[in-house]
Short mmCIF file of N, CA and C in Angstrom, two decimals:
data_model
loop_
_atom_site.label_atom_id
_atom_site.label_comp_id
_atom_site.label_asym_id
_atom_site.label_seq_id
_atom_site.Cartn_x
_atom_site.Cartn_y
_atom_site.Cartn_z
N MET C 1 97.16 98.99 93.11
CA MET C 1 97.09 97.99 92.07
C MET C 1 98.43 97.26 92.02
N VAL C 2 98.37 95.96 91.95
CA VAL C 2 99.58 95.16 91.80
C VAL C 2 99.64 94.67 90.36
N VAL C 3 100.76 94.92 89.70
CA VAL C 3 100.96 94.49 88.33
C VAL C 3 102.13 93.52 88.33
N ASP C 4 101.82 92.26 88.13
CA ASP C 4 102.84 91.21 88.17
C ASP C 4 102.32 90.01 87.40
N ASP C 5 103.16 89.42 86.56
CA ASP C 5 102.74 88.25 85.81
C ASP C 5 102.73 86.99 86.66
N SER C 6 103.22 87.05 87.88
CA SER C 6 103.17 85.92 88.80
C SER C 6 101.92 86.04 89.66
N LEU C 7 100.90 85.24 89.37
CA LEU C 7 99.67 85.27 90.15
C LEU C 7 99.95 84.92 91.61
N GLN C 8 100.93 84.04 91.83
CA GLN C 8 101.29 83.65 93.19
C GLN C 8 101.82 84.86 93.98
N PHE C 9 102.70 85.65 93.37
CA PHE C 9 103.22 86.81 94.08
C PHE C 9 102.13 87.86 94.26
N ALA C 10 101.34 88.12 93.21
CA ALA C 10 100.26 89.11 93.32
C ALA C 10 99.28 88.72 94.42
N SER C 11 99.00 87.44 94.53
CA SER C 11 98.10 86.95 95.58
C SER C 11 98.70 87.17 96.96
N ALA C 12 99.98 86.90 97.10
CA ALA C 12 100.66 87.11 98.39
C ALA C 12 100.64 88.58 98.78
N VAL C 13 100.87 89.47 97.83
CA VAL C 13 100.84 90.90 98.10
C VAL C 13 99.43 91.31 98.53
N ALA C 14 98.42 90.84 97.80
CA ALA C 14 97.03 91.19 98.13
C ALA C 14 96.67 90.70 99.53
N GLN C 15 97.07 89.49 99.86
CA GLN C 15 96.79 88.96 101.19
C GLN C 15 97.49 89.77 102.27
N PHE C 16 98.73 90.13 102.03
CA PHE C 16 99.48 90.93 102.99
C PHE C 16 98.78 92.27 103.22
N LEU C 17 98.41 92.94 102.15
CA LEU C 17 97.76 94.24 102.27
C LEU C 17 96.41 94.13 102.96
N ALA C 18 95.64 93.11 102.62
CA ALA C 18 94.33 92.93 103.25
C ALA C 18 94.46 92.63 104.74
N LEU C 19 95.45 91.83 105.11
CA LEU C 19 95.65 91.50 106.52
C LEU C 19 96.10 92.69 107.34
N ASN C 20 96.78 93.62 106.71
CA ASN C 20 97.23 94.80 107.42
C ASN C 20 96.13 95.84 107.58
N GLY C 21 95.05 95.67 106.85
CA GLY C 21 93.86 96.48 107.03
C GLY C 21 93.97 97.96 106.71
N ASP C 22 95.09 98.42 106.23
CA ASP C 22 95.26 99.84 105.94
C ASP C 22 95.04 100.18 104.48
N PHE C 23 94.64 99.21 103.69
CA PHE C 23 94.56 99.40 102.25
C PHE C 23 93.20 98.98 101.73
N GLU C 24 92.69 99.76 100.81
CA GLU C 24 91.47 99.40 100.11
C GLU C 24 91.85 98.53 98.92
N VAL C 25 91.21 97.41 98.78
CA VAL C 25 91.54 96.46 97.71
C VAL C 25 90.69 96.77 96.48
N LEU C 26 91.35 97.15 95.37
CA LEU C 26 90.62 97.54 94.17
C LEU C 26 90.89 96.70 92.93
N ALA C 27 92.15 96.50 92.54
CA ALA C 27 92.42 95.83 91.26
C ALA C 27 93.83 95.28 91.19
N SER C 28 94.03 94.34 90.26
CA SER C 28 95.36 93.85 89.92
C SER C 28 95.41 93.59 88.43
N ALA C 29 96.61 93.40 87.92
CA ALA C 29 96.78 93.11 86.50
C ALA C 29 97.98 92.18 86.34
N SER C 30 97.93 91.35 85.31
CA SER C 30 99.02 90.40 85.09
C SER C 30 99.85 90.73 83.86
N SER C 31 99.53 91.86 83.20
CA SER C 31 100.31 92.27 82.03
C SER C 31 100.31 93.80 81.94
N GLY C 32 101.21 94.31 81.14
CA GLY C 32 101.30 95.75 80.98
C GLY C 32 100.05 96.36 80.37
N GLY C 33 99.53 95.73 79.33
CA GLY C 33 98.32 96.24 78.69
C GLY C 33 97.13 96.25 79.64
N GLU C 34 97.00 95.19 80.39
CA GLU C 34 95.91 95.12 81.37
C GLU C 34 96.10 96.19 82.45
N ALA C 35 97.32 96.42 82.86
CA ALA C 35 97.61 97.45 83.87
C ALA C 35 97.20 98.82 83.39
N LEU C 36 97.48 99.15 82.14
CA LEU C 36 97.12 100.45 81.59
C LEU C 36 95.60 100.63 81.59
N ALA C 37 94.88 99.61 81.17
CA ALA C 37 93.42 99.69 81.13
C ALA C 37 92.83 99.81 82.53
N ARG C 38 93.32 99.00 83.44
CA ARG C 38 92.77 99.03 84.81
C ARG C 38 93.14 100.31 85.54
N ALA C 39 94.31 100.84 85.27
CA ALA C 39 94.70 102.10 85.91
C ALA C 39 93.75 103.22 85.47
N ASP C 40 93.35 103.22 84.20
CA ASP C 40 92.39 104.21 83.71
C ASP C 40 91.04 104.03 84.40
N ALA C 41 90.62 102.79 84.55
CA ALA C 41 89.30 102.52 85.12
C ALA C 41 89.25 102.75 86.63
N GLU C 42 90.28 102.36 87.33
CA GLU C 42 90.27 102.39 88.80
C GLU C 42 90.83 103.66 89.42
N ARG C 43 91.70 104.37 88.71
CA ARG C 43 92.35 105.58 89.22
C ARG C 43 93.01 105.34 90.57
N PRO C 44 93.98 104.43 90.63
CA PRO C 44 94.62 104.10 91.91
C PRO C 44 95.48 105.24 92.45
N ASP C 45 95.66 105.24 93.76
CA ASP C 45 96.58 106.18 94.40
C ASP C 45 98.00 105.64 94.37
N LEU C 46 98.09 104.31 94.33
CA LEU C 46 99.39 103.64 94.45
C LEU C 46 99.38 102.37 93.62
N MET C 47 100.47 102.17 92.88
CA MET C 47 100.62 100.94 92.08
C MET C 47 101.97 100.31 92.39
N PHE C 48 101.97 98.98 92.44
CA PHE C 48 103.19 98.19 92.56
C PHE C 48 103.36 97.49 91.23
N ILE C 49 104.46 97.74 90.53
CA ILE C 49 104.65 97.20 89.19
C ILE C 49 105.96 96.43 89.11
N ASP C 50 105.86 95.18 88.65
CA ASP C 50 107.03 94.33 88.47
C ASP C 50 107.85 94.84 87.29
N VAL C 51 109.15 94.77 87.42
CA VAL C 51 110.04 95.18 86.34
C VAL C 51 109.94 94.22 85.16
N SER C 52 110.02 92.92 85.43
CA SER C 52 110.09 91.91 84.37
C SER C 52 108.74 91.26 84.11
N MET C 53 108.21 91.52 82.94
CA MET C 53 106.98 90.88 82.49
C MET C 53 107.12 90.60 81.00
N PRO C 54 106.45 89.57 80.52
CA PRO C 54 106.50 89.31 79.08
C PRO C 54 105.77 90.42 78.32
N GLY C 55 106.19 90.65 77.10
CA GLY C 55 105.57 91.71 76.31
C GLY C 55 106.06 93.06 76.79
N MET C 56 105.16 93.87 77.28
CA MET C 56 105.50 95.21 77.77
C MET C 56 106.09 95.09 79.17
N ASN C 57 107.35 95.49 79.33
CA ASN C 57 107.98 95.38 80.65
C ASN C 57 107.50 96.50 81.58
N GLY C 58 107.85 96.38 82.85
CA GLY C 58 107.42 97.35 83.85
C GLY C 58 107.89 98.77 83.58
N TYR C 59 109.08 98.92 83.03
CA TYR C 59 109.59 100.26 82.73
C TYR C 59 108.66 100.98 81.74
N ALA C 60 108.23 100.27 80.71
CA ALA C 60 107.33 100.86 79.71
C ALA C 60 105.98 101.21 80.33
N VAL C 61 105.47 100.34 81.18
CA VAL C 61 104.18 100.60 81.84
C VAL C 61 104.28 101.86 82.70
N VAL C 62 105.34 101.95 83.49
CA VAL C 62 105.52 103.12 84.36
C VAL C 62 105.60 104.39 83.53
N SER C 63 106.40 104.37 82.47
CA SER C 63 106.54 105.56 81.62
C SER C 63 105.20 106.02 81.07
N LEU C 64 104.39 105.09 80.60
CA LEU C 64 103.09 105.44 80.02
C LEU C 64 102.12 105.95 81.08
N ILE C 65 102.12 105.34 82.24
CA ILE C 65 101.21 105.78 83.31
C ILE C 65 101.62 107.15 83.83
N LYS C 66 102.90 107.38 83.98
CA LYS C 66 103.37 108.66 84.50
C LYS C 66 103.12 109.83 83.55
N GLU C 67 102.85 109.55 82.28
CA GLU C 67 102.51 110.61 81.32
C GLU C 67 101.08 111.10 81.52
N ARG C 68 100.27 110.35 82.23
CA ARG C 68 98.86 110.67 82.40
C ARG C 68 98.63 111.72 83.48
N GLU C 69 97.56 112.45 83.33
CA GLU C 69 97.18 113.43 84.33
C GLU C 69 96.82 112.73 85.63
N ALA C 70 97.22 113.30 86.74
CA ALA C 70 96.95 112.74 88.08
C ALA C 70 97.46 111.29 88.19
N ALA C 71 98.66 111.06 87.72
CA ALA C 71 99.25 109.72 87.78
C ALA C 71 99.43 109.28 89.23
N PRO C 72 99.24 107.98 89.48
CA PRO C 72 99.43 107.47 90.84
C PRO C 72 100.90 107.40 91.21
N LYS C 73 101.16 107.23 92.48
CA LYS C 73 102.51 106.91 92.94
C LYS C 73 102.79 105.49 92.46
N ILE C 74 104.03 105.23 92.07
CA ILE C 74 104.39 103.90 91.57
C ILE C 74 105.64 103.39 92.27
N VAL C 75 105.52 102.16 92.75
CA VAL C 75 106.64 101.43 93.34
C VAL C 75 106.98 100.30 92.39
N MET C 76 108.20 100.31 91.87
CA MET C 76 108.64 99.20 91.02
C MET C 76 109.23 98.12 91.90
N MET C 77 108.94 96.87 91.54
CA MET C 77 109.40 95.72 92.31
C MET C 77 110.18 94.78 91.40
N THR C 78 111.11 94.05 92.01
CA THR C 78 111.86 93.06 91.25
C THR C 78 112.49 92.06 92.20
N LEU C 79 112.87 90.92 91.65
CA LEU C 79 113.63 89.92 92.40
C LEU C 79 115.12 90.23 92.36
N GLU C 80 115.53 90.96 91.32
CA GLU C 80 116.95 91.19 91.07
C GLU C 80 117.43 92.48 91.72
N ASN C 81 118.33 92.36 92.66
CA ASN C 81 118.88 93.52 93.35
C ASN C 81 120.10 94.02 92.58
N SER C 82 119.85 94.97 91.68
CA SER C 82 120.97 95.52 90.91
C SER C 82 120.79 97.02 90.74
N GLU C 83 121.90 97.70 90.61
CA GLU C 83 121.88 99.15 90.40
C GLU C 83 121.20 99.46 89.07
N GLU C 84 121.38 98.60 88.08
CA GLU C 84 120.76 98.78 86.77
C GLU C 84 119.24 98.82 86.88
N ARG C 85 118.67 97.90 87.69
CA ARG C 85 117.21 97.87 87.89
C ARG C 85 116.73 99.14 88.58
N ARG C 86 117.46 99.56 89.62
CA ARG C 86 117.08 100.77 90.36
C ARG C 86 117.13 102.01 89.46
N ILE C 87 118.19 102.15 88.70
CA ILE C 87 118.34 103.29 87.80
C ILE C 87 117.25 103.26 86.73
N GLY C 88 116.97 102.09 86.19
CA GLY C 88 115.91 101.94 85.19
C GLY C 88 114.55 102.32 85.74
N ALA C 89 114.28 101.93 86.98
CA ALA C 89 113.00 102.27 87.61
C ALA C 89 112.84 103.77 87.76
N MET C 90 113.87 104.42 88.24
CA MET C 90 113.80 105.87 88.44
C MET C 90 113.74 106.61 87.11
N ALA C 91 114.48 106.12 86.12
CA ALA C 91 114.46 106.74 84.79
C ALA C 91 113.08 106.63 84.15
N ALA C 92 112.38 105.53 84.43
CA ALA C 92 111.03 105.33 83.88
C ALA C 92 110.01 106.23 84.56
N GLY C 93 110.34 106.71 85.76
CA GLY C 93 109.42 107.59 86.48
C GLY C 93 108.87 107.03 87.76
N ALA C 94 109.37 105.86 88.19
CA ALA C 94 108.89 105.27 89.44
C ALA C 94 109.20 106.19 90.61
N ASP C 95 108.34 106.16 91.60
CA ASP C 95 108.53 106.97 92.81
C ASP C 95 109.36 106.24 93.85
N ALA C 96 109.41 104.92 93.75
CA ALA C 96 110.17 104.11 94.71
C ALA C 96 110.51 102.78 94.07
N PHE C 97 111.44 102.09 94.69
CA PHE C 97 111.92 100.80 94.22
C PHE C 97 111.96 99.86 95.42
N LEU C 98 111.45 98.65 95.27
CA LEU C 98 111.39 97.72 96.38
C LEU C 98 111.68 96.31 95.88
N LEU C 99 112.60 95.64 96.55
CA LEU C 99 112.84 94.23 96.22
C LEU C 99 111.66 93.41 96.70
N LYS C 100 111.26 92.43 95.91
CA LYS C 100 110.12 91.59 96.29
C LYS C 100 110.36 90.91 97.63
N GLU C 101 111.58 90.47 97.87
CA GLU C 101 111.87 89.77 99.13
C GLU C 101 111.75 90.70 100.34
N ASP C 102 111.81 92.01 100.11
CA ASP C 102 111.71 93.00 101.18
C ASP C 102 110.33 93.65 101.26
N PHE C 103 109.36 93.15 100.51
CA PHE C 103 108.06 93.81 100.40
C PHE C 103 107.42 94.06 101.78
N ALA C 104 107.24 93.02 102.56
CA ALA C 104 106.55 93.16 103.85
C ALA C 104 107.32 94.09 104.79
N ARG C 105 108.59 93.96 104.82
CA ARG C 105 109.42 94.77 105.71
C ARG C 105 109.55 96.22 105.21
N GLY C 106 109.61 96.40 103.91
CA GLY C 106 109.85 97.73 103.35
C GLY C 106 108.61 98.56 103.06
N LEU C 107 107.44 97.93 103.01
CA LEU C 107 106.22 98.65 102.64
C LEU C 107 105.91 99.85 103.54
N PRO C 108 105.94 99.72 104.87
CA PRO C 108 105.60 100.89 105.70
C PRO C 108 106.48 102.11 105.42
N ALA C 109 107.77 101.91 105.25
CA ALA C 109 108.67 103.03 104.98
C ALA C 109 108.38 103.64 103.61
N VAL C 110 108.08 102.82 102.63
CA VAL C 110 107.78 103.32 101.29
C VAL C 110 106.50 104.14 101.30
N VAL C 111 105.45 103.65 101.98
CA VAL C 111 104.18 104.38 102.05
C VAL C 111 104.39 105.71 102.78
N GLU C 112 105.14 105.68 103.86
CA GLU C 112 105.42 106.92 104.59
C GLU C 112 106.19 107.90 103.71
N MET C 113 107.18 107.40 102.97
CA MET C 113 107.96 108.26 102.10
C MET C 113 107.08 108.90 101.02
N LEU C 114 106.17 108.12 100.45
CA LEU C 114 105.36 108.60 99.35
C LEU C 114 104.18 109.49 99.77
N PHE C 115 103.61 109.18 100.94
CA PHE C 115 102.39 109.88 101.35
C PHE C 115 102.53 110.66 102.64
N GLY C 116 103.67 110.56 103.31
CA GLY C 116 103.88 111.27 104.56
C GLY C 116 103.41 110.47 105.76
N ALA C 117 103.94 110.80 106.90
CA ALA C 117 103.66 110.06 108.13
C ALA C 117 102.18 110.09 108.48
N SER C 118 101.50 111.20 108.23
CA SER C 118 100.09 111.30 108.62
C SER C 118 99.19 110.37 107.82
N GLN C 119 99.62 110.01 106.61
CA GLN C 119 98.79 109.16 105.78
C GLN C 119 99.34 107.75 105.64
N ALA C 120 100.45 107.47 106.24
CA ALA C 120 101.10 106.17 106.06
C ALA C 120 100.22 105.02 106.48
N ARG C 121 99.30 105.23 107.39
CA ARG C 121 98.46 104.15 107.85
C ARG C 121 97.04 104.23 107.31
N THR C 122 96.73 105.23 106.51
CA THR C 122 95.36 105.38 106.04
C THR C 122 95.20 105.51 104.53
N LYS C 123 96.28 105.67 103.80
CA LYS C 123 96.17 105.89 102.36
C LYS C 123 95.76 104.61 101.66
N PRO C 124 94.72 104.65 100.81
CA PRO C 124 94.30 103.42 100.13
C PRO C 124 95.27 103.00 99.04
N CYS C 125 95.30 101.74 98.81
CA CYS C 125 96.10 101.15 97.75
C CYS C 125 95.17 100.30 96.92
N CYS C 126 95.51 100.03 95.72
CA CYS C 126 94.63 99.26 94.86
C CYS C 126 95.14 97.85 94.65
N VAL C 127 94.44 96.90 95.20
CA VAL C 127 94.80 95.50 95.00
C VAL C 127 93.53 94.69 95.03
N LYS C 128 93.24 94.00 93.96
CA LYS C 128 92.12 93.09 93.92
C LYS C 128 92.47 92.02 92.93
N LEU C 129 92.40 90.79 93.33
CA LEU C 129 92.78 89.72 92.41
C LEU C 129 91.69 89.47 91.40
N SER C 130 92.10 89.28 90.19
CA SER C 130 91.18 88.92 89.14
C SER C 130 91.70 87.67 88.45
N PRO C 131 90.83 86.83 87.96
CA PRO C 131 91.32 85.60 87.30
C PRO C 131 92.17 85.91 86.09
N GLY C 132 93.24 85.09 85.95
CA GLY C 132 94.10 85.09 84.79
C GLY C 132 94.76 86.37 84.50
#
């Protein structure tokens, strides 16, 4: 699942994942509240969550999702490369941190780190674009 208030970025991530063929496309969300509801409904294995969103920020979303039973792996994403963002992501409970500009290049290593080499090319991810 991709959680980002930028439909343009969420669309680019979905297209990248679909073109790589290693991911099952399930859901996306453009706000924290929507992410919480969709995570309950879809039960994703992996979520990509933007740090900065209006209303409920990514840190709050990650904290709430990680409190749930069988919580998915979570990769926090941001445009801002700062130690503060990285520390905040880990403190919230994120499993990994990835700069948006490094998404395509960094994704294989992140998936391998989170799921192991044997599943790095087969583990499903949740991404499906929904209007608005």
